[in-house]
Structures are given as C-alpha cells and as structure tokens.
mmCIF file of N, CA and C and ligand atoms in Angstrom:
data_model
loop_
_atom_site.group_PDB
_atom_site.id
_atom_site.type_symbol
_atom_site.label_atom_id
_atom_site.label_comp_id
_atom_site.label_asym_id
_atom_site.label_seq_id
_atom_site.Cartn_x
_atom_site.Cartn_y
_atom_site.Cartn_z
ATOM 1 N N MET A 1 11.898 17.877 6.648
ATOM 2 C CA MET A 1 10.448 16.667 7.392
ATOM 3 C C MET A 1 9.640 17.003 5.964
ATOM 4 N N ALA A 2 9.235 15.531 5.631
ATOM 5 C CA ALA A 2 8.724 15.235 4.633
ATOM 6 C C ALA A 2 7.135 15.666 5.171
ATOM 7 N N GLU A 3 6.215 16.107 3.866
ATOM 8 C CA GLU A 3 4.807 16.755 4.325
ATOM 9 C C GLU A 3 3.842 15.394 4.214
ATOM 10 N N GLU A 4 2.943 15.674 5.515
ATOM 11 C CA GLU A 4 2.101 14.393 5.129
ATOM 12 C C GLU A 4 1.377 14.261 4.112
ATOM 13 N N THR A 5 0.761 13.368 3.988
ATOM 14 C CA THR A 5 -0.484 13.126 3.044
ATOM 15 C C THR A 5 -1.404 12.438 3.587
ATOM 16 N N ILE A 6 -2.685 12.313 2.918
ATOM 17 C CA ILE A 6 -4.061 12.045 2.990
ATOM 18 C C ILE A 6 -3.830 10.605 3.900
ATOM 19 N N PHE A 7 -2.790 9.890 3.731
ATOM 20 C CA PHE A 7 -2.411 8.326 4.230
ATOM 21 C C PHE A 7 -2.227 8.566 5.711
ATOM 22 N N SER A 8 -1.662 9.533 5.932
ATOM 23 C CA SER A 8 -1.070 9.727 7.555
ATOM 24 C C SER A 8 -2.675 9.811 8.569
ATOM 25 N N LYS A 9 -3.509 10.862 7.870
ATOM 26 C CA LYS A 9 -4.851 10.902 8.333
ATOM 27 C C LYS A 9 -5.386 9.562 8.084
ATOM 28 N N ILE A 10 -5.533 9.083 7.418
ATOM 29 C CA ILE A 10 -6.140 7.313 7.643
ATOM 30 C C ILE A 10 -5.690 6.499 8.566
ATOM 31 N N ILE A 11 -4.377 6.431 8.713
ATOM 32 C CA ILE A 11 -3.497 5.629 9.680
ATOM 33 C C ILE A 11 -4.180 6.186 11.233
ATOM 34 N N ARG A 12 -4.189 7.624 11.301
ATOM 35 C CA ARG A 12 -4.399 7.854 12.335
ATOM 36 C C ARG A 12 -6.213 7.970 12.721
ATOM 37 N N LYS A 13 -6.859 7.690 11.554
ATOM 38 C CA LYS A 13 -8.123 7.317 11.591
ATOM 39 C C LYS A 13 -9.114 8.683 11.532
ATOM 40 N N GLU A 14 -8.288 9.642 10.864
ATOM 41 C CA GLU A 14 -8.922 11.189 11.218
ATOM 42 C C GLU A 14 -10.169 11.076 9.859
ATOM 43 N N ILE A 15 -9.611 10.727 8.817
ATOM 44 C CA ILE A 15 -10.532 10.372 8.013
ATOM 45 C C ILE A 15 -11.062 9.050 7.768
ATOM 46 N N PRO A 16 -12.293 8.552 7.068
ATOM 47 C CA PRO A 16 -12.523 7.128 7.297
ATOM 48 C C PRO A 16 -11.758 6.596 5.712
ATOM 49 N N ALA A 17 -11.851 5.441 5.999
ATOM 50 C CA ALA A 17 -11.063 4.409 5.118
ATOM 51 C C ALA A 17 -11.547 2.929 5.652
ATOM 52 N N ASP A 18 -11.542 1.926 4.658
ATOM 53 C CA ASP A 18 -11.974 0.693 4.836
ATOM 54 C C ASP A 18 -10.784 0.129 5.509
ATOM 55 N N ILE A 19 -10.664 0.093 6.632
ATOM 56 C CA ILE A 19 -9.342 -0.370 6.909
ATOM 57 C C ILE A 19 -9.355 -2.035 7.426
ATOM 58 N N LEU A 20 -8.541 -2.765 6.856
ATOM 59 C CA LEU A 20 -8.366 -4.401 6.872
ATOM 60 C C LEU A 20 -7.910 -4.536 7.579
ATOM 61 N N TYR A 21 -6.470 -3.951 8.248
ATOM 62 C CA TYR A 21 -5.465 -4.733 9.122
ATOM 63 C C TYR A 21 -4.627 -3.493 9.670
ATOM 64 N N GLN A 22 -4.255 -3.574 10.819
ATOM 65 C CA GLN A 22 -3.348 -2.455 11.357
ATOM 66 C C GLN A 22 -2.596 -2.981 12.715
ATOM 67 N N ASP A 23 -1.235 -2.603 12.634
ATOM 68 C CA ASP A 23 -0.342 -2.891 13.566
ATOM 69 C C ASP A 23 0.292 -1.714 13.969
ATOM 70 N N ASP A 24 1.388 -2.206 14.964
ATOM 71 C CA ASP A 24 2.189 -1.068 15.223
ATOM 72 C C ASP A 24 2.951 -0.974 13.735
ATOM 73 N N LEU A 25 3.625 -1.382 12.716
ATOM 74 C CA LEU A 25 4.310 -1.088 11.766
ATOM 75 C C LEU A 25 3.431 -0.371 10.434
ATOM 76 N N VAL A 26 2.458 -1.383 10.161
ATOM 77 C CA VAL A 26 1.553 -1.284 8.887
ATOM 78 C C VAL A 26 0.398 -1.070 8.964
ATOM 79 N N THR A 27 -0.101 -0.176 7.975
ATOM 80 C CA THR A 27 -1.887 -0.414 7.641
ATOM 81 C C THR A 27 -2.234 -0.588 6.634
ATOM 82 N N ALA A 28 -3.084 -1.299 6.346
ATOM 83 C CA ALA A 28 -3.798 -1.786 4.885
ATOM 84 C C ALA A 28 -5.255 -1.487 4.704
ATOM 85 N N PHE A 29 -5.488 -0.660 3.615
ATOM 86 C CA PHE A 29 -7.172 -0.329 3.393
ATOM 87 C C PHE A 29 -7.146 -0.505 2.252
ATOM 88 N N ARG A 30 -8.699 -0.472 1.647
ATOM 89 C CA ARG A 30 -9.172 -0.577 0.409
ATOM 90 C C ARG A 30 -8.731 0.572 -0.299
ATOM 91 N N ASP A 31 -8.378 0.644 -1.682
ATOM 92 C CA ASP A 31 -7.976 1.944 -2.830
ATOM 93 C C ASP A 31 -9.626 2.453 -2.811
ATOM 94 N N ILE A 32 -9.473 3.694 -2.572
ATOM 95 C CA ILE A 32 -10.807 4.345 -2.811
ATOM 96 C C ILE A 32 -11.066 4.226 -4.574
ATOM 97 N N ASN A 33 -10.211 3.783 -5.044
ATOM 98 C CA ASN A 33 -10.446 3.915 -6.864
ATOM 99 C C ASN A 33 -10.240 2.669 -7.392
ATOM 100 N N PRO A 34 -10.843 1.836 -6.792
ATOM 101 C CA PRO A 34 -10.472 -0.025 -7.405
ATOM 102 C C PRO A 34 -10.132 -0.197 -8.602
ATOM 103 N N ARG A 35 -8.922 -0.758 -8.864
ATOM 104 C CA ARG A 35 -8.654 -0.896 -10.602
ATOM 105 C C ARG A 35 -8.798 -2.438 -10.710
ATOM 106 N N ALA A 36 -9.014 -3.061 -9.384
ATOM 107 C CA ALA A 36 -9.592 -4.717 -9.497
ATOM 108 C C ALA A 36 -10.415 -5.092 -8.581
ATOM 109 N N PRO A 37 -11.183 -6.307 -8.723
ATOM 110 C CA PRO A 37 -11.823 -6.665 -7.362
ATOM 111 C C PRO A 37 -11.553 -6.595 -6.158
ATOM 112 N N SER A 38 -10.022 -7.052 -6.020
ATOM 113 C CA SER A 38 -9.450 -6.922 -4.992
ATOM 114 C C SER A 38 -8.476 -5.701 -5.034
ATOM 115 N N HIS A 39 -8.502 -4.520 -4.425
ATOM 116 C CA HIS A 39 -7.475 -3.693 -4.352
ATOM 117 C C HIS A 39 -6.966 -2.899 -3.197
ATOM 118 N N ILE A 40 -6.084 -3.168 -2.609
ATOM 119 C CA ILE A 40 -5.515 -2.825 -1.176
ATOM 120 C C ILE A 40 -4.257 -1.944 -0.995
ATOM 121 N N LEU A 41 -4.157 -1.242 -0.189
ATOM 122 C CA LEU A 41 -2.895 -0.411 -0.365
ATOM 123 C C LEU A 41 -2.645 -0.684 1.208
ATOM 124 N N ILE A 42 -1.281 -1.123 1.374
ATOM 125 C CA ILE A 42 -0.322 -1.491 2.389
ATOM 126 C C ILE A 42 0.402 -0.904 2.447
ATOM 127 N N ILE A 43 0.630 -0.018 3.521
ATOM 128 C CA ILE A 43 1.685 1.072 3.890
ATOM 129 C C ILE A 43 2.183 1.319 5.259
ATOM 130 N N PRO A 44 3.173 1.756 5.133
ATOM 131 C CA PRO A 44 3.983 1.852 6.443
ATOM 132 C C PRO A 44 3.321 2.778 7.386
ATOM 133 N N ASN A 45 3.228 2.712 8.625
ATOM 134 C CA ASN A 45 2.645 3.665 9.372
ATOM 135 C C ASN A 45 3.755 5.089 9.630
ATOM 136 N N LYS A 46 4.655 4.824 9.530
ATOM 137 C CA LYS A 46 5.754 5.940 9.525
ATOM 138 C C LYS A 46 5.744 6.519 7.668
ATOM 139 N N LEU A 47 6.160 7.762 7.684
ATOM 140 C CA LEU A 47 6.320 8.164 6.573
ATOM 141 C C LEU A 47 7.221 8.183 5.709
ATOM 142 N N ILE A 48 7.156 7.739 4.715
ATOM 143 C CA ILE A 48 8.286 7.499 3.652
ATOM 144 C C ILE A 48 8.097 8.117 2.563
ATOM 145 N N PRO A 49 8.153 9.047 2.059
ATOM 146 C CA PRO A 49 7.697 9.724 0.653
ATOM 147 C C PRO A 49 7.786 8.661 -0.528
ATOM 148 N N THR A 50 8.887 8.247 -0.790
ATOM 149 C CA THR A 50 8.909 7.242 -1.845
ATOM 150 C C THR A 50 9.883 6.133 -1.685
ATOM 151 N N VAL A 51 10.191 5.240 -2.171
ATOM 152 C CA VAL A 51 10.866 4.152 -2.064
ATOM 153 C C VAL A 51 12.667 4.783 -2.338
ATOM 154 N N ASN A 52 12.641 6.055 -3.012
ATOM 155 C CA ASN A 52 14.253 6.734 -2.972
ATOM 156 C C ASN A 52 14.564 7.172 -1.382
ATOM 157 N N ASP A 53 13.493 7.098 -0.597
ATOM 158 C CA ASP A 53 13.862 7.681 0.790
ATOM 159 C C ASP A 53 13.878 6.395 1.858
ATOM 160 N N VAL A 54 13.779 5.034 1.230
ATOM 161 C CA VAL A 54 13.962 3.980 2.239
ATOM 162 C C VAL A 54 15.388 3.682 2.704
ATOM 163 N N GLU A 55 15.187 3.326 4.301
ATOM 164 C CA GLU A 55 16.865 3.190 4.624
ATOM 165 C C GLU A 55 16.809 1.882 5.356
ATOM 166 N N ALA A 56 18.097 1.502 5.463
ATOM 167 C CA ALA A 56 18.463 0.436 6.251
ATOM 168 C C ALA A 56 17.582 -0.247 7.211
ATOM 169 N N ASP A 57 17.611 0.838 8.009
ATOM 170 C CA ASP A 57 16.803 0.517 9.152
ATOM 171 C C ASP A 57 14.834 0.458 9.044
ATOM 172 N N ASP A 58 14.628 0.642 7.874
ATOM 173 C CA ASP A 58 13.158 0.271 7.535
ATOM 174 C C ASP A 58 13.104 -1.225 7.340
ATOM 175 N N GLU A 59 14.102 -2.094 6.922
ATOM 176 C CA GLU A 59 13.725 -3.127 6.273
ATOM 177 C C GLU A 59 13.020 -3.950 6.978
ATOM 178 N N ARG A 60 12.758 -3.932 8.704
ATOM 179 C CA ARG A 60 12.299 -4.876 9.228
ATOM 180 C C ARG A 60 10.545 -4.282 8.953
ATOM 181 N N MET A 61 10.328 -3.030 8.844
ATOM 182 C CA MET A 61 8.622 -2.443 8.795
ATOM 183 C C MET A 61 8.329 -2.924 7.238
ATOM 184 N N LEU A 62 9.354 -2.688 6.082
ATOM 185 C CA LEU A 62 9.080 -3.028 4.611
ATOM 186 C C LEU A 62 8.629 -4.318 4.952
ATOM 187 N N GLY A 63 9.420 -5.528 5.406
ATOM 188 C CA GLY A 63 9.143 -6.700 5.621
ATOM 189 C C GLY A 63 7.795 -7.091 5.620
ATOM 190 N N ARG A 64 7.582 -6.438 6.838
ATOM 191 C CA ARG A 64 6.095 -6.465 7.050
ATOM 192 C C ARG A 64 5.234 -6.085 6.045
ATOM 193 N N LEU A 65 4.997 -5.172 5.022
ATOM 194 C CA LEU A 65 4.328 -5.142 3.902
ATOM 195 C C LEU A 65 3.858 -6.474 3.315
ATOM 196 N N PHE A 66 5.314 -7.247 3.207
ATOM 197 C CA PHE A 66 4.901 -8.401 2.305
ATOM 198 C C PHE A 66 4.021 -9.383 3.068
ATOM 199 N N THR A 67 4.277 -9.479 4.845
ATOM 200 C CA THR A 67 3.567 -10.703 5.389
ATOM 201 C C THR A 67 2.267 -10.311 5.728
ATOM 202 N N VAL A 68 2.175 -9.053 5.573
ATOM 203 C CA VAL A 68 0.463 -8.376 5.439
ATOM 204 C C VAL A 68 -0.148 -8.936 4.208
ATOM 205 N N ALA A 69 0.582 -8.580 2.888
ATOM 206 C CA ALA A 69 -0.222 -8.522 1.625
ATOM 207 C C ALA A 69 -0.328 -10.019 1.434
ATOM 208 N N ARG A 70 0.470 -11.181 1.963
ATOM 209 C CA ARG A 70 0.113 -12.659 1.732
ATOM 210 C C ARG A 70 -0.841 -12.899 2.718
ATOM 211 N N GLN A 71 -0.866 -12.240 3.751
ATOM 212 C CA GLN A 71 -2.548 -12.699 4.723
ATOM 213 C C GLN A 71 -3.911 -12.335 4.124
ATOM 214 N N LEU A 72 -3.487 -11.100 3.484
ATOM 215 C CA LEU A 72 -4.844 -10.440 2.984
ATOM 216 C C LEU A 72 -5.306 -11.032 1.615
ATOM 217 N N ALA A 73 -4.214 -11.354 0.577
ATOM 218 C CA ALA A 73 -4.399 -11.944 -0.584
ATOM 219 C C ALA A 73 -5.152 -13.352 -0.201
ATOM 220 N N GLU A 74 -4.790 -14.013 1.243
ATOM 221 C CA GLU A 74 -5.363 -15.274 1.504
ATOM 222 C C GLU A 74 -6.708 -15.356 1.899
ATOM 223 N N GLN A 75 -7.044 -14.006 2.710
ATOM 224 C CA GLN A 75 -8.517 -13.430 3.242
ATOM 225 C C GLN A 75 -9.318 -12.798 2.148
ATOM 226 N N GLU A 76 -8.692 -12.522 0.865
ATOM 227 C CA GLU A 76 -9.528 -12.021 -0.066
ATOM 228 C C GLU A 76 -10.012 -13.261 -1.409
ATOM 229 N N GLY A 77 -8.635 -14.454 -1.014
ATOM 230 C CA GLY A 77 -9.553 -15.428 -1.879
ATOM 231 C C GLY A 77 -8.779 -15.322 -2.962
ATOM 232 N N VAL A 78 -7.350 -14.759 -3.349
ATOM 233 C CA VAL A 78 -6.938 -14.108 -4.646
ATOM 234 C C VAL A 78 -5.705 -14.843 -4.743
ATOM 235 N N SER A 79 -4.888 -15.712 -3.521
ATOM 236 C CA SER A 79 -4.050 -16.464 -3.464
ATOM 237 C C SER A 79 -3.678 -17.079 -4.564
ATOM 238 N N GLU A 80 -4.482 -18.257 -4.813
ATOM 239 C CA GLU A 80 -4.274 -19.653 -5.642
ATOM 240 C C GLU A 80 -4.321 -18.993 -7.044
ATOM 241 N N ASN A 81 -5.420 -18.186 -7.316
ATOM 242 C CA ASN A 81 -5.350 -17.535 -8.853
ATOM 243 C C ASN A 81 -3.998 -16.418 -9.197
ATOM 244 N N GLY A 82 -3.798 -15.747 -8.168
ATOM 245 C CA GLY A 82 -2.842 -15.209 -8.272
ATOM 246 C C GLY A 82 -2.994 -13.670 -8.021
ATOM 247 N N TYR A 83 -2.127 -12.892 -8.171
ATOM 248 C CA TYR A 83 -2.512 -11.397 -7.806
ATOM 249 C C TYR A 83 -0.944 -10.506 -7.875
ATOM 250 N N ARG A 84 -1.035 -9.255 -8.175
ATOM 251 C CA ARG A 84 0.105 -8.420 -8.443
ATOM 252 C C ARG A 84 0.283 -7.490 -7.026
ATOM 253 N N LEU A 85 1.583 -7.279 -6.983
ATOM 254 C CA LEU A 85 2.123 -6.000 -5.961
ATOM 255 C C LEU A 85 2.744 -5.093 -6.742
ATOM 256 N N ILE A 86 2.509 -3.517 -6.773
ATOM 257 C CA ILE A 86 3.013 -2.662 -7.146
ATOM 258 C C ILE A 86 3.256 -1.756 -6.039
ATOM 259 N N MET A 87 4.766 -1.114 -6.511
ATOM 260 C CA MET A 87 5.091 0.255 -5.539
ATOM 261 C C MET A 87 5.310 1.209 -6.848
ATOM 262 N N ASN A 88 4.824 2.206 -6.910
ATOM 263 C CA ASN A 88 5.337 3.204 -8.036
ATOM 264 C C ASN A 88 6.087 4.087 -7.118
ATOM 265 N N CYS A 89 6.893 4.956 -8.454
ATOM 266 C CA CYS A 89 7.940 6.011 -7.556
ATOM 267 C C CYS A 89 8.110 6.774 -8.377
ATOM 268 N N ASN A 90 7.715 8.066 -7.846
ATOM 269 C CA ASN A 90 7.920 9.434 -8.640
ATOM 270 C C ASN A 90 7.325 9.451 -10.052
ATOM 271 N N PRO A 91 7.363 10.713 -10.527
ATOM 272 C CA PRO A 91 6.262 10.468 -11.684
ATOM 273 C C PRO A 91 6.457 9.617 -12.793
ATOM 274 N N HIS A 92 7.583 9.363 -13.311
ATOM 275 C CA HIS A 92 7.387 8.339 -14.195
ATOM 276 C C HIS A 92 6.766 6.560 -13.702
ATOM 277 N N GLY A 93 7.179 6.652 -12.411
ATOM 278 C CA GLY A 93 6.434 5.320 -11.902
ATOM 279 C C GLY A 93 4.723 5.580 -11.582
ATOM 280 N N GLY A 94 4.366 6.731 -12.152
ATOM 281 C CA GLY A 94 3.050 6.972 -11.690
ATOM 282 C C GLY A 94 2.639 7.005 -10.343
ATOM 283 N N GLN A 95 3.449 7.557 -9.261
ATOM 284 C CA GLN A 95 3.113 7.891 -7.839
ATOM 285 C C GLN A 95 2.410 8.929 -7.705
ATOM 286 N N GLU A 96 1.196 8.804 -7.452
ATOM 287 C CA GLU A 96 0.380 9.933 -7.141
ATOM 288 C C GLU A 96 0.315 10.490 -5.222
ATOM 289 N N VAL A 97 0.607 9.732 -4.664
ATOM 290 C CA VAL A 97 0.496 9.846 -3.305
ATOM 291 C C VAL A 97 1.907 9.478 -2.435
ATOM 292 N N TYR A 98 2.737 10.753 -1.718
ATOM 293 C CA TYR A 98 4.196 10.602 -1.710
ATOM 294 C C TYR A 98 4.206 10.428 -0.454
ATOM 295 N N HIS A 99 3.636 8.933 -0.270
ATOM 296 C CA HIS A 99 4.061 8.035 1.461
ATOM 297 C C HIS A 99 3.709 6.858 0.556
ATOM 298 N N ILE A 100 4.929 6.083 0.991
ATOM 299 C CA ILE A 100 5.124 4.846 -0.100
ATOM 300 C C ILE A 100 3.721 3.951 0.326
ATOM 301 N N HIS A 101 3.820 3.108 -0.619
ATOM 302 C CA HIS A 101 2.613 1.970 -0.576
ATOM 303 C C HIS A 101 2.697 0.802 -1.760
ATOM 304 N N MET A 102 2.110 -0.230 -1.160
ATOM 305 C CA MET A 102 2.355 -1.563 -2.120
ATOM 306 C C MET A 102 0.728 -1.733 -2.449
ATOM 307 N N HIS A 103 0.494 -1.779 -3.339
ATOM 308 C CA HIS A 103 -0.708 -1.997 -4.545
ATOM 309 C C HIS A 103 -0.678 -3.541 -4.091
ATOM 310 N N LEU A 104 -1.813 -4.200 -3.650
ATOM 311 C CA LEU A 104 -2.053 -5.488 -4.028
ATOM 312 C C LEU A 104 -3.828 -5.504 -4.811
ATOM 313 N N LEU A 105 -3.332 -6.364 -6.050
ATOM 314 C CA LEU A 105 -4.371 -6.278 -6.760
ATOM 315 C C LEU A 105 -4.451 -7.659 -7.308
ATOM 316 N N GLY A 106 -6.039 -8.132 -7.538
ATOM 317 C CA GLY A 106 -6.202 -9.340 -7.737
ATOM 318 C C GLY A 106 -7.802 -9.268 -8.029
ATOM 319 N N GLY A 107 -8.222 -10.539 -8.250
ATOM 320 C CA GLY A 107 -9.674 -11.059 -8.290
ATOM 321 C C GLY A 107 -10.057 -11.226 -9.583
ATOM 322 N N ARG A 108 -9.083 -10.930 -10.820
ATOM 323 C CA ARG A 108 -9.299 -10.942 -11.889
ATOM 324 C C ARG A 108 -8.172 -11.060 -13.051
ATOM 325 N N PRO A 109 -8.041 -11.694 -14.162
ATOM 326 C CA PRO A 109 -6.687 -11.808 -14.777
ATOM 327 C C PRO A 109 -6.057 -10.355 -15.182
ATOM 328 N N LEU A 110 -4.947 -9.892 -14.786
ATOM 329 C CA LEU A 110 -4.559 -8.491 -14.588
ATOM 330 C C LEU A 110 -4.046 -7.889 -15.984
ATOM 331 N N GLY A 111 -3.830 -9.059 -17.060
ATOM 332 C CA GLY A 111 -3.386 -8.569 -18.136
ATOM 333 C C GLY A 111 -1.490 -8.340 -18.484
ATOM 334 N N PRO A 112 -1.312 -7.761 -19.209
ATOM 335 C CA PRO A 112 0.483 -7.252 -18.993
ATOM 336 C C PRO A 112 0.752 -6.787 -17.964
ATOM 337 N N MET A 113 2.003 -6.637 -17.839
ATOM 338 C CA MET A 113 2.305 -5.769 -16.643
ATOM 339 C C MET A 113 1.986 -4.441 -16.781
ATOM 340 N N LEU A 114 2.774 -4.063 -17.923
ATOM 341 C CA LEU A 114 2.588 -2.643 -18.553
ATOM 342 C C LEU A 114 1.568 -2.472 -19.646
ATOM 343 N N VAL A 115 0.968 -1.286 -19.952
ATOM 344 C CA VAL A 115 0.331 -0.871 -20.920
ATOM 345 C C VAL A 115 0.307 0.467 -21.501
ATOM 346 N N GLY A 116 0.850 0.759 -22.484
ATOM 347 C CA GLY A 116 1.155 1.767 -22.922
ATOM 348 C C GLY A 116 2.573 2.232 -22.705
HETATM 349 P P1 LIG B 201 -0.123 5.892 -6.514
HETATM 350 O O1 LIG B 201 -0.517 6.042 -7.931
HETATM 351 O O2 LIG B 201 0.520 6.780 -5.607
HETATM 352 O O3 LIG B 201 1.026 4.534 -6.789
HETATM 353 O O4 LIG B 201 -1.331 5.167 -6.062
HETATM 354 C C1 LIG B 201 -2.221 6.224 -4.926
HETATM 355 C C2 LIG B 201 -3.105 5.317 -4.490
HETATM 356 O O5 LIG B 201 -4.216 6.163 -3.400
HETATM 357 C C3 LIG B 201 -4.472 5.383 -5.987
HETATM 358 O O6 LIG B 201 -4.630 4.271 -6.470
HETATM 359 C C4 LIG B 201 -5.659 6.285 -5.277
HETATM 360 O O7 LIG B 201 -6.993 5.812 -5.726
HETATM 361 C C5 LIG B 201 -5.278 5.745 -3.783
HETATM 362 N N1 LIG B 201 -5.846 6.876 -2.744
HETATM 363 C C6 LIG B 201 -5.924 8.078 -2.926
HETATM 364 N N2 LIG B 201 -6.687 9.059 -1.752
HETATM 365 C C7 LIG B 201 -7.117 7.904 -1.332
HETATM 366 C C8 LIG B 201 -7.706 7.940 -0.075
HETATM 367 O O8 LIG B 201 -8.293 9.232 0.341
HETATM 368 N N3 LIG B 201 -8.602 7.102 0.361
HETATM 369 C C9 LIG B 201 -8.221 5.268 -0.332
HETATM 370 N N4 LIG B 201 -8.746 4.554 0.294
HETATM 371 N N5 LIG B 201 -7.240 5.611 -1.301
HETATM 372 C C10 LIG B 201 -6.795 6.798 -1.878
#
C-alpha cells in the first residue's frame, strides 16, 4: 500500500487549501509556494505515488486532469497567452510529493523549459 501524503488530507478537506475544483475523480488547488502568478496543482483523488505507478485503468481519471487544466486555464485568464503543464517523477524529475500531480503554471512568460 502506498503511503498517503499531505495531498490526501487536502482532498478530504482535513487541512486547508485553496481548492478551485473538485469532482469524483480529481481535485485542483493553488500551490502553497507559487512559482508563477497562476500555479495550480491538479491531482487524482486516488493515490498514485508516481507516473511509474500509472495503470491502464487510470486512463479516464488521468484524462480528467487535462480537461480540468483547460477549464482552470480559461478561468485564470491564461489560455490565450499560454501556460505550462508539468508532472515531475522521482528524484531526478524533482518530485517532492509522492501523489501524482499536474502543475499548471501561467500568468507570465515562463522562459526556457529547463534551467540548469
Ligand atoms: P513536486 O515537486 O512534487 O512536483 O511539487 C510539489 C508541489 O506541492 C510543490 O510545488 C509544493 O509547493 C506543493 N505543496 C507541498 N505541500 C503543499 C501543501 O501542503 N499545500 C499546497 N497547496 N501545496 C503544497
């Protein structure tokens, strides 16, 4: 069994977060340490630790991450200028929280994809 992270508590509303969207499959909330004017995390409600743990049965839920990203990008007013979606995996990918999440970043030019 994968170990729960702070994100499971956010999904269950046991700890506060600025939740922008929630349905039966996914939850979206503002990142506590925003790296851009809009920095939102979109996560499956089911605990999947890393992208390495994704299974075919998860496809519908993972597709929902993208439709919610599109809706929230519109809501944030960043659709036209553009934004970046990022999923980090394991230490080399810079993953800190082991509950998969899509970062939606926008609201300013984000520069080159990788720095350093
Ligand atoms: P990762 O590096 O795993 O891709 O990104 C984890 C993200 O989760 C980081 O951007 C970090 O700021 C955010 N984060 C970590 N703990 C919390 C929290 O308790 N609440 C919120 N809203 N964001 C968090």
